[in-house]
mmCIF file with all atom_site columns, C-alpha atoms in Angstrom:
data_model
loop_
_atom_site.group_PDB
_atom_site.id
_atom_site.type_symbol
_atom_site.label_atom_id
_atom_site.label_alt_id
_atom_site.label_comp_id
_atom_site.label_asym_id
_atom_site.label_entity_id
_atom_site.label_seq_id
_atom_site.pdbx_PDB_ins_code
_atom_site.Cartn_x
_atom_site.Cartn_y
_atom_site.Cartn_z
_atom_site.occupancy
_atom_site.B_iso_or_equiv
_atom_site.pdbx_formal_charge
_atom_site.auth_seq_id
_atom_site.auth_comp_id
_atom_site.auth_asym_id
_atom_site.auth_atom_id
_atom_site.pdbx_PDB_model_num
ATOM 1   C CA . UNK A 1 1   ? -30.015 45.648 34.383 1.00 89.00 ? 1   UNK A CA 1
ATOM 2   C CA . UNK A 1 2   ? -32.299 49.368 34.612 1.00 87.00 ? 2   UNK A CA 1
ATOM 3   C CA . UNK A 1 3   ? -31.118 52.301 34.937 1.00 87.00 ? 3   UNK A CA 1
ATOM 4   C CA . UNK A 1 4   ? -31.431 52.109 38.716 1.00 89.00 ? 4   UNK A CA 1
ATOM 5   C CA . UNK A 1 5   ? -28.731 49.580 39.121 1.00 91.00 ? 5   UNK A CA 1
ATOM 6   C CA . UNK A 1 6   ? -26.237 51.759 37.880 1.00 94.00 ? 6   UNK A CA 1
ATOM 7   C CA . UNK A 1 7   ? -25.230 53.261 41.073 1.00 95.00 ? 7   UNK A CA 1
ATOM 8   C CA . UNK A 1 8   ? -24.831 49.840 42.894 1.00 96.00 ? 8   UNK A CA 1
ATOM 9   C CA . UNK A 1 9   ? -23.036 48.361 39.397 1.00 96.00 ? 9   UNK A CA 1
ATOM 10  C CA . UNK A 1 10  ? -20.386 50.901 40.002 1.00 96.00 ? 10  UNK A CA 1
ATOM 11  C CA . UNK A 1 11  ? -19.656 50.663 43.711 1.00 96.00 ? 11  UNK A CA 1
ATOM 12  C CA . UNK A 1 12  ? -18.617 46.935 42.346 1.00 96.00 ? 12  UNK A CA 1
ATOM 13  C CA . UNK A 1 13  ? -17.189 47.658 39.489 1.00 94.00 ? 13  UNK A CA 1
ATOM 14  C CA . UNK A 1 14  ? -14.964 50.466 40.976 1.00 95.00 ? 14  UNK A CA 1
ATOM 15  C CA . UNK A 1 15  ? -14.644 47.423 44.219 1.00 95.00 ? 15  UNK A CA 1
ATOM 16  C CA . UNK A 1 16  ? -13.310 44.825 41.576 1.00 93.00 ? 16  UNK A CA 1
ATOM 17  C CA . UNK A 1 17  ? -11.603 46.632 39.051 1.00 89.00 ? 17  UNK A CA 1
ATOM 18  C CA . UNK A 1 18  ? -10.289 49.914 40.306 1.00 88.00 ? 18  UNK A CA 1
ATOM 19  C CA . UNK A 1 19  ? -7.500  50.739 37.484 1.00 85.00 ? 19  UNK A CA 1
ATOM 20  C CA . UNK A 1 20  ? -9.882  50.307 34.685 1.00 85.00 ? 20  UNK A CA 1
ATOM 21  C CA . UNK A 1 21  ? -13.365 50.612 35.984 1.00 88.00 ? 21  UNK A CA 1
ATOM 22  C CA . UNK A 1 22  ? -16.691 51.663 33.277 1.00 92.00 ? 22  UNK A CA 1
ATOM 23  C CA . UNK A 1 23  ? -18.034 55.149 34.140 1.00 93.00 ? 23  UNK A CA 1
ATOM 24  C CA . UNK A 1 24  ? -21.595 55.586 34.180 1.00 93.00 ? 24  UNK A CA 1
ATOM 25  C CA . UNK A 1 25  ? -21.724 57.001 30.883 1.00 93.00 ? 25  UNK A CA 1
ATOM 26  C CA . UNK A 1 26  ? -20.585 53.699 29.431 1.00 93.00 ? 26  UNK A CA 1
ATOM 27  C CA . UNK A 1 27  ? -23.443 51.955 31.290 1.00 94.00 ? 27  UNK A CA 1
ATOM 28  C CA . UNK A 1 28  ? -25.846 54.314 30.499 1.00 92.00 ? 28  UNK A CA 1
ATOM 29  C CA . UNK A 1 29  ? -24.847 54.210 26.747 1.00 90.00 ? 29  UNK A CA 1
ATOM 30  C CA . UNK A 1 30  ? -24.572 50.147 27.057 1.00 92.00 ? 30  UNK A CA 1
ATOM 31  C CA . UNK A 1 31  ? -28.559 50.174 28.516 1.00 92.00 ? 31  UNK A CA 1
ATOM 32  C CA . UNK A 1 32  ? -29.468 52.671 25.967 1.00 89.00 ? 32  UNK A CA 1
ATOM 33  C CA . UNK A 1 33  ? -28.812 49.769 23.090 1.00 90.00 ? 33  UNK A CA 1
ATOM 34  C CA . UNK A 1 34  ? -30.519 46.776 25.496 1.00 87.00 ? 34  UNK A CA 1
ATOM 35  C CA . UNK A 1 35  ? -34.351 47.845 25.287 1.00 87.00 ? 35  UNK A CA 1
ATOM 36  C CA . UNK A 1 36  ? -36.869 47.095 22.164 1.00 83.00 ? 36  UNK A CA 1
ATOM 37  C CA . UNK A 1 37  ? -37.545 45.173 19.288 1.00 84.00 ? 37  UNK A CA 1
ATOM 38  C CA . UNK A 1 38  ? -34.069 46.633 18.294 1.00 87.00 ? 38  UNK A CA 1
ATOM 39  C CA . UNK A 1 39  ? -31.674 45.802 20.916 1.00 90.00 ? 39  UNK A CA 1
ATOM 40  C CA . UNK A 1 40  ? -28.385 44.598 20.387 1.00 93.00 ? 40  UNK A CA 1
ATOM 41  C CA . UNK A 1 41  ? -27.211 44.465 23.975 1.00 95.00 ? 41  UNK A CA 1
ATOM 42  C CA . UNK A 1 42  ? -28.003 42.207 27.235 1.00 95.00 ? 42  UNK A CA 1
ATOM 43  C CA . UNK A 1 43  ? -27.409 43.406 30.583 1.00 95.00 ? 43  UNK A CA 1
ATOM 44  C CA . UNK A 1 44  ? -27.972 41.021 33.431 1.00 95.00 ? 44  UNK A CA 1
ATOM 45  C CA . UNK A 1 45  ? -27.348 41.844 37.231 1.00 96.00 ? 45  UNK A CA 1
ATOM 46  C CA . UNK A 1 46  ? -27.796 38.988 40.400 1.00 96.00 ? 46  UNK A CA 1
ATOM 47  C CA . UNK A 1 47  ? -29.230 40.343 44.379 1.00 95.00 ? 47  UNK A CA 1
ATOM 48  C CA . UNK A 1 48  ? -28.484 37.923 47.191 1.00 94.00 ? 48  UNK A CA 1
ATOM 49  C CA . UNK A 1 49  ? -31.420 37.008 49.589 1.00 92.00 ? 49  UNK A CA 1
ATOM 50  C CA . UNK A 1 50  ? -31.458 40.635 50.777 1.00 94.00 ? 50  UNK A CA 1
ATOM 51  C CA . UNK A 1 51  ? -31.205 42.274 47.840 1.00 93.00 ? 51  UNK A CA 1
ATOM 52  C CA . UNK A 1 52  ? -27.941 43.671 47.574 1.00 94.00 ? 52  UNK A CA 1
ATOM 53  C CA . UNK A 1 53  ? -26.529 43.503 44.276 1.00 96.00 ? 53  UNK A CA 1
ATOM 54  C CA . UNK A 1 54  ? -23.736 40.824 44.133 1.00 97.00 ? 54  UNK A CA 1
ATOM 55  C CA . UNK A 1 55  ? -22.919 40.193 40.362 1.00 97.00 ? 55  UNK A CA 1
ATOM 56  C CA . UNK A 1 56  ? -23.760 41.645 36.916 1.00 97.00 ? 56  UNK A CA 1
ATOM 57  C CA . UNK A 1 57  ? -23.265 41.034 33.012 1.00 97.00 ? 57  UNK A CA 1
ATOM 58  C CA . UNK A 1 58  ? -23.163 42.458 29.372 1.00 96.00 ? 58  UNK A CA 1
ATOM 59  C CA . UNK A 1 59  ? -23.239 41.581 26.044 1.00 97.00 ? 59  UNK A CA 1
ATOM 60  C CA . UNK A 1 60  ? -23.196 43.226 22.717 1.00 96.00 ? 60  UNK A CA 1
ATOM 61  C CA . UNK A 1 61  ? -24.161 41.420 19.651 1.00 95.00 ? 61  UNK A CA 1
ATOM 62  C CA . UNK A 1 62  ? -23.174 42.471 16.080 1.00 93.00 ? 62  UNK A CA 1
ATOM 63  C CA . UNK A 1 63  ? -24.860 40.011 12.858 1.00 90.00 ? 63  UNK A CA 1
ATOM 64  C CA . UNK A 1 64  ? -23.107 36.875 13.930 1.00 94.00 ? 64  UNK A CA 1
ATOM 65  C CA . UNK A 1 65  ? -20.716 37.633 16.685 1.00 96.00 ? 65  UNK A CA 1
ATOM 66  C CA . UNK A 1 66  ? -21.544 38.905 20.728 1.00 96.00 ? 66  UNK A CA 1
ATOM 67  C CA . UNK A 1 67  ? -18.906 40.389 22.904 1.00 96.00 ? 67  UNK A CA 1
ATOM 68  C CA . UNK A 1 68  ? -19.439 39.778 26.604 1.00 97.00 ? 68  UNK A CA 1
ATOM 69  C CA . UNK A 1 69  ? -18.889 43.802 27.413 1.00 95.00 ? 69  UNK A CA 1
ATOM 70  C CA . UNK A 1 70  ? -18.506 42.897 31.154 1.00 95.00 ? 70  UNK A CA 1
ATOM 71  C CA . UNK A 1 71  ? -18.742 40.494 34.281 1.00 96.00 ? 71  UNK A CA 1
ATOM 72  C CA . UNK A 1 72  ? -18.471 40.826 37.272 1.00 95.00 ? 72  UNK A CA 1
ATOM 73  C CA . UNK A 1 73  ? -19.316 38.998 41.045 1.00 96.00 ? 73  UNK A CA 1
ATOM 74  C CA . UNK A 1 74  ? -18.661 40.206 44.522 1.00 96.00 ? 74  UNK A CA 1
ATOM 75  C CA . UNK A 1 75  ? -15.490 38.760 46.302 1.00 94.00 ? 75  UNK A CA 1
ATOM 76  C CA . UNK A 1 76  ? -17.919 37.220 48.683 1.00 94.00 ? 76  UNK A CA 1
ATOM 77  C CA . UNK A 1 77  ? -19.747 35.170 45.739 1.00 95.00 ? 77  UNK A CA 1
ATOM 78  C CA . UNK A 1 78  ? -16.485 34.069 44.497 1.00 92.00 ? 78  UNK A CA 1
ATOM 79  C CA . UNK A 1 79  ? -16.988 30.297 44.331 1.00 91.00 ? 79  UNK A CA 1
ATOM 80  C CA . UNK A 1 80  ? -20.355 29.819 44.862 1.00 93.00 ? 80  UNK A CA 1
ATOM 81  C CA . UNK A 1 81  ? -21.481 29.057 40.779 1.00 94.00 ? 81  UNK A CA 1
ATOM 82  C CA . UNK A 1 82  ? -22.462 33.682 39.943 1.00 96.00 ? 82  UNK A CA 1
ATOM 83  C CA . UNK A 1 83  ? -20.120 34.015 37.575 1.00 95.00 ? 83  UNK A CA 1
ATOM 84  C CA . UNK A 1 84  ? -21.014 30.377 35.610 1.00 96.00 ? 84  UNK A CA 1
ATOM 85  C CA . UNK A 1 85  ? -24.974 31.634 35.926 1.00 96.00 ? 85  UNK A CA 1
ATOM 86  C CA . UNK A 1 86  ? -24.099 35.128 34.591 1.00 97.00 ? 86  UNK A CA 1
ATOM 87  C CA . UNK A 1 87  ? -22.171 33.384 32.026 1.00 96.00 ? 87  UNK A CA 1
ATOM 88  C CA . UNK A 1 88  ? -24.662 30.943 30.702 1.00 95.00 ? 88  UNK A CA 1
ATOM 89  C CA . UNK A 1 89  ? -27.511 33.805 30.630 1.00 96.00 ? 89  UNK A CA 1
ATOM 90  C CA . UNK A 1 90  ? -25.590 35.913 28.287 1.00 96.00 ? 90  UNK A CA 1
ATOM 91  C CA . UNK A 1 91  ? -24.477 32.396 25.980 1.00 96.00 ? 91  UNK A CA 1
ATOM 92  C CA . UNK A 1 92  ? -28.191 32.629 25.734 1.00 94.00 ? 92  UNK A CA 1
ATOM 93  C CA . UNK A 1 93  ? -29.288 35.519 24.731 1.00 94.00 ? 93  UNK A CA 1
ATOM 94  C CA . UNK A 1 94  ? -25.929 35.184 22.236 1.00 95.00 ? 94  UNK A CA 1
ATOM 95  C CA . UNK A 1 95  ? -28.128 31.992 21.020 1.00 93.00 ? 95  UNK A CA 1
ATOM 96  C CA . UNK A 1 96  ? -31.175 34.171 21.125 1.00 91.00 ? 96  UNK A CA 1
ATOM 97  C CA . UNK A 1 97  ? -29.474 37.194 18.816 1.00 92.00 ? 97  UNK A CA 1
ATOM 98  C CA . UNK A 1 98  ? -28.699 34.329 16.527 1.00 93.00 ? 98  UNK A CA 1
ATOM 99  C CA . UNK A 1 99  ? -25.042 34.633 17.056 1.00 94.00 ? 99  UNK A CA 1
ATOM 100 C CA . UNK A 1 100 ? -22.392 32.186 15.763 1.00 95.00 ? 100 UNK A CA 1
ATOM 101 C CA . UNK A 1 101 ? -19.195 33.278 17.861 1.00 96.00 ? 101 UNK A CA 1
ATOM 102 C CA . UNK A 1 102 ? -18.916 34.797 21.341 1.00 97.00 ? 102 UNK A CA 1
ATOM 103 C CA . UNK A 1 103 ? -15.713 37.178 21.940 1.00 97.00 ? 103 UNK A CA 1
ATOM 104 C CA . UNK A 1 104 ? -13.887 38.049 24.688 1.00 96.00 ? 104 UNK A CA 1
ATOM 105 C CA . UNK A 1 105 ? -11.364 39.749 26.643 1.00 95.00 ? 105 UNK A CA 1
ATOM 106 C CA . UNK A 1 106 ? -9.888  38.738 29.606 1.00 95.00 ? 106 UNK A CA 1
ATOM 107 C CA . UNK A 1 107 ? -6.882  40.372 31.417 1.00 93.00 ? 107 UNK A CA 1
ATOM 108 C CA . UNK A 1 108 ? -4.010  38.101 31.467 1.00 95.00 ? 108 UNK A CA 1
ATOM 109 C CA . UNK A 1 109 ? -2.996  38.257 35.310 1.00 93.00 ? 109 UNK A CA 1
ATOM 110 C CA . UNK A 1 110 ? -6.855  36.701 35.944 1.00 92.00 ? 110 UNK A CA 1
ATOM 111 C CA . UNK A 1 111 ? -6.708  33.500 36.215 1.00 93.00 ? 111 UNK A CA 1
ATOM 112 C CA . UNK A 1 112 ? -9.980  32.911 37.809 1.00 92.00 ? 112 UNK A CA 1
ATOM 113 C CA . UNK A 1 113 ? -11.867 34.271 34.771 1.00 94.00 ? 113 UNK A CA 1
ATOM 114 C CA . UNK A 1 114 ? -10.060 32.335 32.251 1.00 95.00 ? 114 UNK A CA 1
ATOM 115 C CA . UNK A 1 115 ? -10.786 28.885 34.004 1.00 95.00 ? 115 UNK A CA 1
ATOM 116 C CA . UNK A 1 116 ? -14.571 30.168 33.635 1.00 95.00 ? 116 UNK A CA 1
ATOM 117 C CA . UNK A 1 117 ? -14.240 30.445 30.253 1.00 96.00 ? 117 UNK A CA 1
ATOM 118 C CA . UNK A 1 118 ? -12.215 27.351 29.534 1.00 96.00 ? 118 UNK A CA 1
ATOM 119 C CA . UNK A 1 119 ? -14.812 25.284 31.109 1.00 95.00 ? 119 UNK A CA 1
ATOM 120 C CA . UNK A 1 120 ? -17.682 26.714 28.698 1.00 95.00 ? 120 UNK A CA 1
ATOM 121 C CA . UNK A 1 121 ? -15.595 25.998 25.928 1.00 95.00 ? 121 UNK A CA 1
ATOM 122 C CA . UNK A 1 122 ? -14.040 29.024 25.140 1.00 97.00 ? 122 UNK A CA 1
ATOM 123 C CA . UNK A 1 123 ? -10.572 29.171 23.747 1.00 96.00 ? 123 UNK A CA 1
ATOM 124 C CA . UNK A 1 124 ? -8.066  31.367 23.438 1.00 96.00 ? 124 UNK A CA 1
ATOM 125 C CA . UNK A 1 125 ? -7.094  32.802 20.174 1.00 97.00 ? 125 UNK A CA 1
ATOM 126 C CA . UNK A 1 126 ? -4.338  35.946 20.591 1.00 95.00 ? 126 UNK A CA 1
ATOM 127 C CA . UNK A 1 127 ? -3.589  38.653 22.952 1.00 96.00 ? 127 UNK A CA 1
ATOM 128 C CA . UNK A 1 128 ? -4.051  42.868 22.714 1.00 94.00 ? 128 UNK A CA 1
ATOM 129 C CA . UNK A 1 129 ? -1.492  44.031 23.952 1.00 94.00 ? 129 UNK A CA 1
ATOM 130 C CA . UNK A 1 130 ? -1.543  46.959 26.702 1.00 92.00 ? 130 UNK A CA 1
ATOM 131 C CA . UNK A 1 131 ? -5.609  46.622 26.678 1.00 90.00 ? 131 UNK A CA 1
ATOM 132 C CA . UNK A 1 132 ? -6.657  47.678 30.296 1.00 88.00 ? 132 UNK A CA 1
ATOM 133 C CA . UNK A 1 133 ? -5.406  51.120 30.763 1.00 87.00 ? 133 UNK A CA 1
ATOM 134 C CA . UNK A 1 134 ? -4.103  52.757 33.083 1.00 86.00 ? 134 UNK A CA 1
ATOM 135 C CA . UNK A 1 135 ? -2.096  49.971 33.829 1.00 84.00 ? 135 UNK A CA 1
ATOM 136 C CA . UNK A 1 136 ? -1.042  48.555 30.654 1.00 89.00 ? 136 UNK A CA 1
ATOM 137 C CA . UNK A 1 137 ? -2.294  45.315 30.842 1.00 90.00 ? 137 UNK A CA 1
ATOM 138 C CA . UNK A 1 138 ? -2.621  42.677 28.422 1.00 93.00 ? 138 UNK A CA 1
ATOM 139 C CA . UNK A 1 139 ? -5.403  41.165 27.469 1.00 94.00 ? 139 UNK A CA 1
ATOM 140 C CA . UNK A 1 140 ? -6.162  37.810 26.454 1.00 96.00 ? 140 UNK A CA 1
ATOM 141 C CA . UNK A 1 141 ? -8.841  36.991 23.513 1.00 97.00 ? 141 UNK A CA 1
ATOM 142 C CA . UNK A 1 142 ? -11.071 34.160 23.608 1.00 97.00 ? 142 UNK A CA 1
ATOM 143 C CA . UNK A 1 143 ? -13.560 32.681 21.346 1.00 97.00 ? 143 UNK A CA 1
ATOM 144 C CA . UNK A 1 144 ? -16.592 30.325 22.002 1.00 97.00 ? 144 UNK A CA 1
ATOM 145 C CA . UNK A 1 145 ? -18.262 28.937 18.949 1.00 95.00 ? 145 UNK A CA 1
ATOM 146 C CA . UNK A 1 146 ? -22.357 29.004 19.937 1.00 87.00 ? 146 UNK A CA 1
ATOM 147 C CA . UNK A 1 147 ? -23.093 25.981 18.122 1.00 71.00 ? 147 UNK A CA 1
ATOM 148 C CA . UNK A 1 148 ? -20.536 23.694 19.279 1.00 64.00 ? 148 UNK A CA 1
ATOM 149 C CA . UNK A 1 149 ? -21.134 25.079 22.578 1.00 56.00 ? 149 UNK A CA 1
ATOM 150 C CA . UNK A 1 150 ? -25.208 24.322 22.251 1.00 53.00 ? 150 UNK A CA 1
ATOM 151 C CA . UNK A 1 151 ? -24.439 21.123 21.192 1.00 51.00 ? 151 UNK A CA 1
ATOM 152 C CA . UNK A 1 152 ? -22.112 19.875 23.779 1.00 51.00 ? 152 UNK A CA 1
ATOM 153 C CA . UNK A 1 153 ? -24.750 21.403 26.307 1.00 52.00 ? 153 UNK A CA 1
ATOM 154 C CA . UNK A 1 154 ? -27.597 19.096 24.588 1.00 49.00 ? 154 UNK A CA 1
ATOM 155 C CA . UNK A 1 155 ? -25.217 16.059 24.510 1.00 48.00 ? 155 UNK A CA 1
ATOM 156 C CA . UNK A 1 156 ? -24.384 16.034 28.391 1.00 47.00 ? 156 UNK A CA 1
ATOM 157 C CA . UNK A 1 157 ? -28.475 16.900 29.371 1.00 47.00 ? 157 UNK A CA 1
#
């Protein structure tokens, strides 16, 4: 993701998640930690054959642990394998900060997204309560471990 995705980023982000959607600021301070030898974040978007931005991704990492910030695809893409692409290039660049444990949060009324997860490996492991404001919805946490997840990868190639 560059700066000049931002615009598009947010018609789908305010599309998909219109309660609790990022602002530009937080995009603009996410992109401002994913550039140079120093980076600690990786932002991914996907275009469709005519270039219209369909799906994106984030992830911070801190020493051993990455938080996937965001994803998101377009309704249209539901289905059609975005979301497990944008969810194996961030595992990667988790692999790639040398992280041990991915994090995330996922609300608890989306189903969808926790199957995802569940099928990479990813397990839950509590809830935070009253997480995506305005409208007080919980979130549930979910762990991968990299390793195990690397390995089971190598096993089934």
């Amino acid at each position: 993701m560059r700066w000049w995705d931002i615009a598009p980023v947010l018609e789908l982000e305010h599309e998909l998640f219109p309660e609790d959607a990022w602002s530009a600021g937080m995009f603009w301070s996410e992109l401002a930690h994913a550039r140079g030898p120093g980076a600690t974040r990786h932002y991914v978007v996907a275009e469709d054959a005519q270039g219209r931005l369909v799906g994106y991704a984030g992830l911070a990492a801190a020493g051993d642990l990455a938080d996937v910030q965001t994803i998101a695809a377009a309704r249209d893409q539901w289905g059609t394998g975005l979301g497990a692409r944008l969810l194996t290039d961030l595992l990667k660049h988790a692999t790639a900060f040398e992280c041990d444990e991915v994090l995330l949060e996922v609300r608890v009324d989306n189903t969808r997204a926790q199957k995802l997860y569940e099928r990479f490996g990813f397990e839950p492991i509590g809830f935070r309560r009253g997480y995506y404001q305005p409208g007080n919805v919980d979130a549930l946490v979910m762990r991968l471990h990299v390793q195990e997840h690397v390995q089971g990868t190598e096993e089934t190639d």
